[in-house]
mmCIF file of C-alpha atoms in Angstrom:
data_model
loop_
_atom_site.group_PDB
_atom_site.id
_atom_site.type_symbol
_atom_site.label_atom_id
_atom_site.label_comp_id
_atom_site.label_asym_id
_atom_site.label_seq_id
_atom_site.Cartn_x
_atom_site.Cartn_y
_atom_site.Cartn_z
ATOM 1 C CA MET A 1 -58.455 1.710 45.691
ATOM 2 C CA LYS A 2 -57.415 2.427 42.159
ATOM 3 C CA ALA A 3 -56.482 5.846 41.955
ATOM 4 C CA LEU A 4 -54.376 4.557 44.584
ATOM 5 C CA ARG A 5 -52.984 2.061 42.941
ATOM 6 C CA MET A 6 -52.780 5.088 39.191
ATOM 7 C CA MET A 7 -51.238 7.178 41.982
ATOM 8 C CA THR A 8 -48.189 4.842 43.213
ATOM 9 C CA ALA A 9 -47.509 3.440 39.806
ATOM 10 C CA VAL A 10 -46.739 6.612 38.420
ATOM 11 C CA LEU A 11 -44.510 7.836 40.948
ATOM 12 C CA ALA A 12 -42.811 4.449 40.453
ATOM 13 C CA LEU A 13 -42.413 5.233 36.465
ATOM 14 C CA GLY A 14 -41.400 8.604 37.792
ATOM 15 C CA LEU A 15 -38.778 7.356 39.689
ATOM 16 C CA CYS A 16 -37.105 4.975 37.174
ATOM 17 C CA PHE A 17 -36.765 7.773 35.188
ATOM 18 C CA VAL A 18 -34.947 9.465 37.458
ATOM 19 C CA SER A 19 -33.114 6.832 38.074
ATOM 20 C CA ALA A 20 -32.207 5.827 34.477
ATOM 21 C CA ALA A 21 -31.082 10.052 33.891
ATOM 22 C CA PHE A 22 -28.895 9.354 36.464
ATOM 23 C CA ALA A 23 -27.957 5.540 36.305
ATOM 24 C CA ALA A 24 -24.035 4.503 37.256
ATOM 25 C CA PRO A 25 -22.245 4.778 34.559
ATOM 26 C CA LYS A 26 -19.663 1.829 32.589
ATOM 27 C CA ALA A 27 -17.756 4.846 30.556
ATOM 28 C CA ILE A 28 -17.758 8.728 30.762
ATOM 29 C CA THR A 29 -16.728 12.514 28.860
ATOM 30 C CA VAL A 30 -14.949 14.225 31.308
ATOM 31 C CA ALA A 31 -14.199 17.638 29.684
ATOM 32 C CA SER A 32 -11.263 19.855 31.281
ATOM 33 C CA ASP A 33 -9.442 23.117 29.945
ATOM 34 C CA ALA A 34 -5.972 22.498 28.787
ATOM 35 C CA THR A 35 -4.190 25.225 28.536
ATOM 36 C CA TRP A 36 -3.297 25.602 32.749
ATOM 37 C CA PRO A 37 -0.151 23.829 33.026
ATOM 38 C CA PRO A 38 0.936 21.594 34.790
ATOM 39 C CA MET A 39 -2.858 20.384 35.692
ATOM 40 C CA GLU A 40 -4.087 20.358 32.109
ATOM 41 C CA PHE A 41 -2.269 21.035 28.798
ATOM 42 C CA VAL A 42 -1.454 20.171 24.944
ATOM 43 C CA ASP A 43 1.971 18.961 24.521
ATOM 44 C CA ALA A 44 3.881 18.633 21.707
ATOM 45 C CA ASN A 45 2.044 15.460 20.722
ATOM 46 C CA LYS A 46 -1.581 17.244 20.728
ATOM 47 C CA LYS A 47 -2.109 14.861 23.283
ATOM 48 C CA ILE A 48 -4.145 16.075 26.632
ATOM 49 C CA VAL A 49 -1.974 15.939 29.423
ATOM 50 C CA GLY A 50 -0.959 16.701 33.230
ATOM 51 C CA PHE A 51 -1.670 15.793 36.936
ATOM 52 C CA ASP A 52 -5.659 16.498 36.809
ATOM 53 C CA ILE A 53 -5.387 14.207 33.799
ATOM 54 C CA ASP A 54 -3.435 11.450 34.751
ATOM 55 C CA PHE A 55 -5.660 11.882 38.531
ATOM 56 C CA MET A 56 -8.606 10.944 36.550
ATOM 57 C CA THR A 57 -7.691 8.124 35.219
ATOM 58 C CA ALA A 58 -5.923 6.471 37.714
ATOM 59 C CA VAL A 59 -9.859 8.155 39.999
ATOM 60 C CA ALA A 60 -11.657 6.130 36.687
ATOM 61 C CA LYS A 61 -9.256 2.966 37.164
ATOM 62 C CA GLU A 62 -9.980 2.451 40.501
ATOM 63 C CA ALA A 63 -13.735 3.303 39.537
ATOM 64 C CA GLY A 64 -14.214 0.966 37.510
ATOM 65 C CA LEU A 65 -15.045 3.786 34.714
ATOM 66 C CA GLN A 66 -13.683 4.014 31.494
ATOM 67 C CA VAL A 67 -12.278 7.826 31.001
ATOM 68 C CA THR A 68 -12.539 9.814 27.556
ATOM 69 C CA PHE A 69 -11.156 13.183 27.656
ATOM 70 C CA LYS A 70 -12.416 16.143 26.196
ATOM 71 C CA ASN A 71 -10.689 19.711 25.663
ATOM 72 C CA THR A 72 -12.931 21.417 26.337
ATOM 73 C CA ALA A 73 -13.118 26.009 26.254
ATOM 74 C CA TRP A 74 -13.077 27.667 30.173
ATOM 75 C CA ASP A 75 -15.868 30.159 29.228
ATOM 76 C CA GLY A 76 -18.807 27.530 28.016
ATOM 77 C CA ILE A 77 -16.841 23.810 30.674
ATOM 78 C CA PHE A 78 -19.815 24.036 32.731
ATOM 79 C CA ALA A 79 -23.071 25.492 30.608
ATOM 80 C CA GLY A 80 -21.475 22.092 28.603
ATOM 81 C CA VAL A 81 -21.887 19.841 31.698
ATOM 82 C CA GLU A 82 -25.579 21.104 32.530
ATOM 83 C CA ALA A 83 -27.004 20.136 29.065
ATOM 84 C CA GLY A 84 -24.931 16.578 29.478
ATOM 85 C CA GLN A 85 -22.498 17.151 26.262
ATOM 86 C CA TYR A 86 -19.734 14.920 28.821
ATOM 87 C CA ASP A 87 -20.615 13.732 32.623
ATOM 88 C CA ALA A 88 -17.325 15.861 34.442
ATOM 89 C CA ILE A 89 -15.314 18.378 34.613
ATOM 90 C CA ILE A 90 -11.489 18.094 36.020
ATOM 91 C CA SER A 91 -10.203 21.343 34.981
ATOM 92 C CA SER A 92 -8.736 22.867 38.628
ATOM 93 C CA VAL A 93 -11.912 24.077 39.341
ATOM 94 C CA THR A 94 -11.611 25.579 43.274
ATOM 95 C CA ILE A 95 -14.673 24.343 45.057
ATOM 96 C CA THR A 96 -16.572 27.235 45.801
ATOM 97 C CA PRO A 97 -19.880 27.797 47.701
ATOM 98 C CA GLU A 98 -21.109 30.033 44.377
ATOM 99 C CA ARG A 99 -20.628 27.039 42.460
ATOM 100 C CA GLN A 100 -22.010 24.209 44.750
ATOM 101 C CA ALA A 101 -25.274 25.508 44.588
ATOM 102 C CA LYS A 102 -25.277 24.956 40.949
ATOM 103 C CA TYR A 103 -22.763 21.967 40.742
ATOM 104 C CA ASP A 104 -22.018 18.824 42.515
ATOM 105 C CA PHE A 105 -18.310 18.257 43.708
ATOM 106 C CA THR A 106 -16.640 15.356 44.393
ATOM 107 C CA THR A 107 -14.249 15.266 47.792
ATOM 108 C CA PRO A 108 -11.818 17.551 47.048
ATOM 109 C CA TYR A 109 -8.071 16.235 45.881
ATOM 110 C CA VAL A 110 -6.188 18.948 45.741
ATOM 111 C CA GLN A 111 -4.705 21.990 48.088
ATOM 112 C CA ILE A 112 -4.044 25.398 45.957
ATOM 113 C CA GLY A 113 -3.384 28.755 46.573
ATOM 114 C CA GLN A 114 -3.480 32.278 44.285
ATOM 115 C CA ILE A 115 -0.313 34.071 43.706
ATOM 116 C CA LEU A 116 0.939 37.028 42.299
ATOM 117 C CA VAL A 117 3.512 37.278 38.974
ATOM 118 C CA VAL A 118 5.223 40.094 38.074
ATOM 119 C CA PRO A 119 8.246 41.261 35.853
ATOM 120 C CA LYS A 120 11.649 40.931 37.812
ATOM 121 C CA ALA A 121 11.691 44.556 37.242
ATOM 122 C CA GLU A 122 8.807 45.524 39.464
ATOM 123 C CA LYS A 123 8.769 45.953 42.896
ATOM 124 C CA GLY A 124 5.481 45.178 44.235
ATOM 125 C CA THR A 125 5.214 42.176 45.737
ATOM 126 C CA LYS A 126 0.847 42.010 46.213
ATOM 127 C CA ILE A 127 -2.358 43.102 44.340
ATOM 128 C CA ALA A 128 -2.402 46.489 46.704
ATOM 129 C CA ASP A 129 0.987 47.536 45.182
ATOM 130 C CA LEU A 130 0.131 47.651 41.320
ATOM 131 C CA LYS A 131 -3.260 50.404 41.821
ATOM 132 C CA GLY A 132 -2.834 52.656 38.973
ATOM 133 C CA LYS A 133 -1.830 48.922 36.928
ATOM 134 C CA LYS A 134 -3.589 46.712 35.315
ATOM 135 C CA ILE A 135 -3.394 42.214 36.631
ATOM 136 C CA GLY A 136 -4.405 39.840 34.370
ATOM 137 C CA ALA A 137 -6.437 36.512 35.378
ATOM 138 C CA GLN A 138 -8.082 34.043 32.964
ATOM 139 C CA ILE A 139 -11.786 34.394 33.365
ATOM 140 C CA GLY A 140 -14.472 32.870 35.691
ATOM 141 C CA THR A 141 -11.704 32.035 37.610
ATOM 142 C CA THR A 142 -10.939 32.917 41.427
ATOM 143 C CA GLY A 143 -7.617 34.215 40.319
ATOM 144 C CA ALA A 144 -9.996 37.353 38.580
ATOM 145 C CA MET A 145 -12.526 37.017 41.718
ATOM 146 C CA GLU A 146 -9.278 38.100 43.977
ATOM 147 C CA VAL A 147 -7.565 40.660 41.794
ATOM 148 C CA LYS A 148 -11.382 42.406 41.588
ATOM 149 C CA LYS A 149 -11.892 43.275 45.540
ATOM 150 C CA VAL A 150 -8.752 44.982 44.996
ATOM 151 C CA ALA A 151 -9.849 48.855 45.183
ATOM 152 C CA GLY A 152 -7.248 50.961 42.068
ATOM 153 C CA VAL A 153 -5.754 47.826 40.338
ATOM 154 C CA GLU A 154 -7.639 47.392 36.729
ATOM 155 C CA LEU A 155 -8.856 43.959 35.875
ATOM 156 C CA LYS A 156 -8.081 42.684 32.089
ATOM 157 C CA THR A 157 -9.597 38.939 31.580
ATOM 158 C CA TYR A 158 -8.232 36.537 29.072
ATOM 159 C CA ASP A 159 -9.819 33.262 27.922
ATOM 160 C CA GLU A 160 -5.888 31.703 28.594
ATOM 161 C CA VAL A 161 -4.121 32.159 31.140
ATOM 162 C CA GLY A 162 -0.904 31.774 28.654
ATOM 163 C CA LEU A 163 -2.567 34.491 27.183
ATOM 164 C CA ALA A 164 -1.943 37.083 29.905
ATOM 165 C CA PHE A 165 1.479 35.858 31.139
ATOM 166 C CA GLU A 166 1.746 37.030 26.911
ATOM 167 C CA ASP A 167 0.430 40.365 27.377
ATOM 168 C CA MET A 168 3.241 40.819 30.086
ATOM 169 C CA ALA A 169 6.012 39.827 28.733
ATOM 170 C CA ALA A 170 5.169 42.771 26.055
ATOM 171 C CA GLY A 171 4.509 45.311 29.375
ATOM 172 C CA ARG A 172 0.697 45.569 28.682
ATOM 173 C CA ILE A 173 0.190 44.983 32.076
ATOM 174 C CA ALA A 174 2.002 44.683 35.383
ATOM 175 C CA GLY A 175 1.002 41.519 36.602
ATOM 176 C CA VAL A 176 -0.915 37.967 36.570
ATOM 177 C CA VAL A 177 -2.794 36.098 38.991
ATOM 178 C CA CYS A 178 -3.337 32.263 38.899
ATOM 179 C CA ASP A 179 -2.806 29.615 40.658
ATOM 180 C CA GLU A 180 0.378 28.911 42.249
ATOM 181 C CA PRO A 181 1.251 25.464 39.978
ATOM 182 C CA THR A 182 0.530 27.891 36.949
ATOM 183 C CA ALA A 183 2.335 30.301 38.197
ATOM 184 C CA ILE A 184 5.778 28.180 39.015
ATOM 185 C CA THR A 185 5.039 26.378 35.152
ATOM 186 C CA TYR A 186 4.871 30.319 33.591
ATOM 187 C CA ALA A 187 7.912 32.138 35.629
ATOM 188 C CA LEU A 188 10.340 29.407 36.457
ATOM 189 C CA GLN A 189 9.979 26.397 34.449
ATOM 190 C CA LYS A 190 8.731 28.063 30.602
ATOM 191 C CA LYS A 191 12.740 28.973 28.992
ATOM 192 C CA GLU A 192 10.713 32.015 27.142
ATOM 193 C CA TYR A 193 9.321 33.498 30.895
ATOM 194 C CA SER A 194 11.785 32.401 33.757
ATOM 195 C CA SER A 195 14.493 35.017 32.533
ATOM 196 C CA LYS A 196 10.970 37.922 32.734
ATOM 197 C CA PHE A 197 9.405 37.122 35.540
ATOM 198 C CA LYS A 198 9.036 36.376 38.789
ATOM 199 C CA ILE A 199 6.610 34.822 41.206
ATOM 200 C CA VAL A 200 6.642 37.182 44.893
ATOM 201 C CA GLY A 201 5.040 36.724 47.549
ATOM 202 C CA LYS A 202 3.102 33.513 48.590
ATOM 203 C CA SER A 203 -0.114 32.521 47.769
ATOM 204 C CA PHE A 204 -2.678 34.610 49.383
ATOM 205 C CA THR A 205 -5.432 32.494 48.689
ATOM 206 C CA LYS A 206 -7.221 28.478 50.346
ATOM 207 C CA GLU A 207 -8.930 26.395 47.652
ATOM 208 C CA ALA A 208 -9.747 22.997 47.017
ATOM 209 C CA TYR A 209 -9.915 21.611 43.364
ATOM 210 C CA GLY A 210 -12.769 18.890 42.980
ATOM 211 C CA ILE A 211 -14.603 17.289 39.722
ATOM 212 C CA VAL A 212 -17.607 18.570 38.698
ATOM 213 C CA VAL A 213 -20.661 16.350 37.892
ATOM 214 C CA LYS A 214 -24.579 17.918 37.179
ATOM 215 C CA LYS A 215 -26.541 19.111 40.059
ATOM 216 C CA GLY A 216 -28.423 15.700 41.353
ATOM 217 C CA ASN A 217 -25.904 13.054 39.698
ATOM 218 C CA LYS A 218 -25.332 11.038 42.984
ATOM 219 C CA GLU A 219 -24.530 7.992 42.211
ATOM 220 C CA LEU A 220 -21.904 9.520 39.764
ATOM 221 C CA VAL A 221 -20.686 11.616 42.405
ATOM 222 C CA ALA A 222 -20.256 7.952 45.177
ATOM 223 C CA GLN A 223 -18.205 6.805 42.101
ATOM 224 C CA LEU A 224 -15.780 9.389 41.250
ATOM 225 C CA ASN A 225 -15.728 9.583 46.062
ATOM 226 C CA LYS A 226 -15.361 5.790 45.370
ATOM 227 C CA GLY A 227 -12.605 6.545 43.053
ATOM 228 C CA ILE A 228 -10.504 9.055 44.681
ATOM 229 C CA ALA A 229 -10.570 7.480 48.456
ATOM 230 C CA ALA A 230 -8.668 4.568 46.440
ATOM 231 C CA VAL A 231 -6.294 6.881 44.838
ATOM 232 C CA GLN A 232 -5.361 8.947 47.781
ATOM 233 C CA LYS A 233 -5.056 5.445 50.050
ATOM 234 C CA LYS A 234 -2.649 3.724 48.076
ATOM 235 C CA LYS A 235 -0.452 7.273 47.417
ATOM 236 C CA ILE A 236 -1.185 6.983 43.900
ATOM 237 C CA ASP A 237 -2.330 10.747 44.000
ATOM 238 C CA LEU A 238 1.331 12.025 46.295
ATOM 239 C CA GLN A 239 3.226 9.828 42.919
ATOM 240 C CA LEU A 240 1.583 11.953 40.861
ATOM 241 C CA LYS A 241 2.590 15.356 42.417
ATOM 242 C CA LYS A 242 6.236 14.219 42.576
ATOM 243 C CA LYS A 243 5.846 13.579 38.945
ATOM 244 C CA TRP A 244 4.238 16.938 37.791
ATOM 245 C CA GLN A 245 6.182 19.237 40.746
ATOM 246 C CA LEU A 246 3.661 19.741 42.675
ATOM 247 C CA LYS A 247 3.952 20.760 46.336
#
C-alpha cells in the first residue's frame, strides 16, 4: 500500500511539473525574422511592423495575453523556440509535415503561394525555363525547396530575401522565388526595383501560415487558437489584409 501511495504521489508530482512547464502564460515573447515585407520588417523608425505583427498583436489581445516581439534571424529561429528563448514564432512560417513533426502549430491564418520574380528582359515564365542559370531564395524556406525540385537550375540561398533581390539587380542571378506578398513588395512597390523586375506566371504552390509553438505546449496553442478565432470572427484579419495590401 505504501508503495502504491508513493507511486501515486510521484506520478502526481510529475504531472505537476509537466503542467508547470507549459502553464498558460499571461505574457509571451514572440520571435519574427523581420526581413520579409509586408509580413514582418523593420521600418524607418527601427520598429518591427507588418501584417504578422499586427495580426499577432490582435490575437494576443483577444486571447488575454501581453506580447513582446523579438527580431530573430531565420537560420536560428526554430532552435530558439525549442530552447525556450521565446514562446512562439510568427514569421511567415508555412505549415509543412516536416515542421509539424518537430513543432506545434496554431490553426492556419493566411493562405499564400510561391512565385517567381525575374528581370524585365527575361522571357522565361517558370523555374524550368531558367535551366543553366542561378535562382535565389532565402535559406530554409519553401521557396528554396521548390527551386531544389527543378533539375538543371542552380539554387543560391541567402540569409535574407532582400539580398537575393540585390544580387538579381546586379545580374548575378536570373530569378528569385519567394512568397507572393513579398514578391509584390519587391517587384512592384519598391522604387529601386519596380522598373527592373517583374512577376511571371501565377503562384505555383498552395501554402498556409501558422504560428509556431514548442512541441507539447498545448495550452499556449489553445490560447492562440482562441485568439485567432476571435480575430477572424470580428474580421480584424480582413482589415489588416487591406492595410498591408494582401490578397
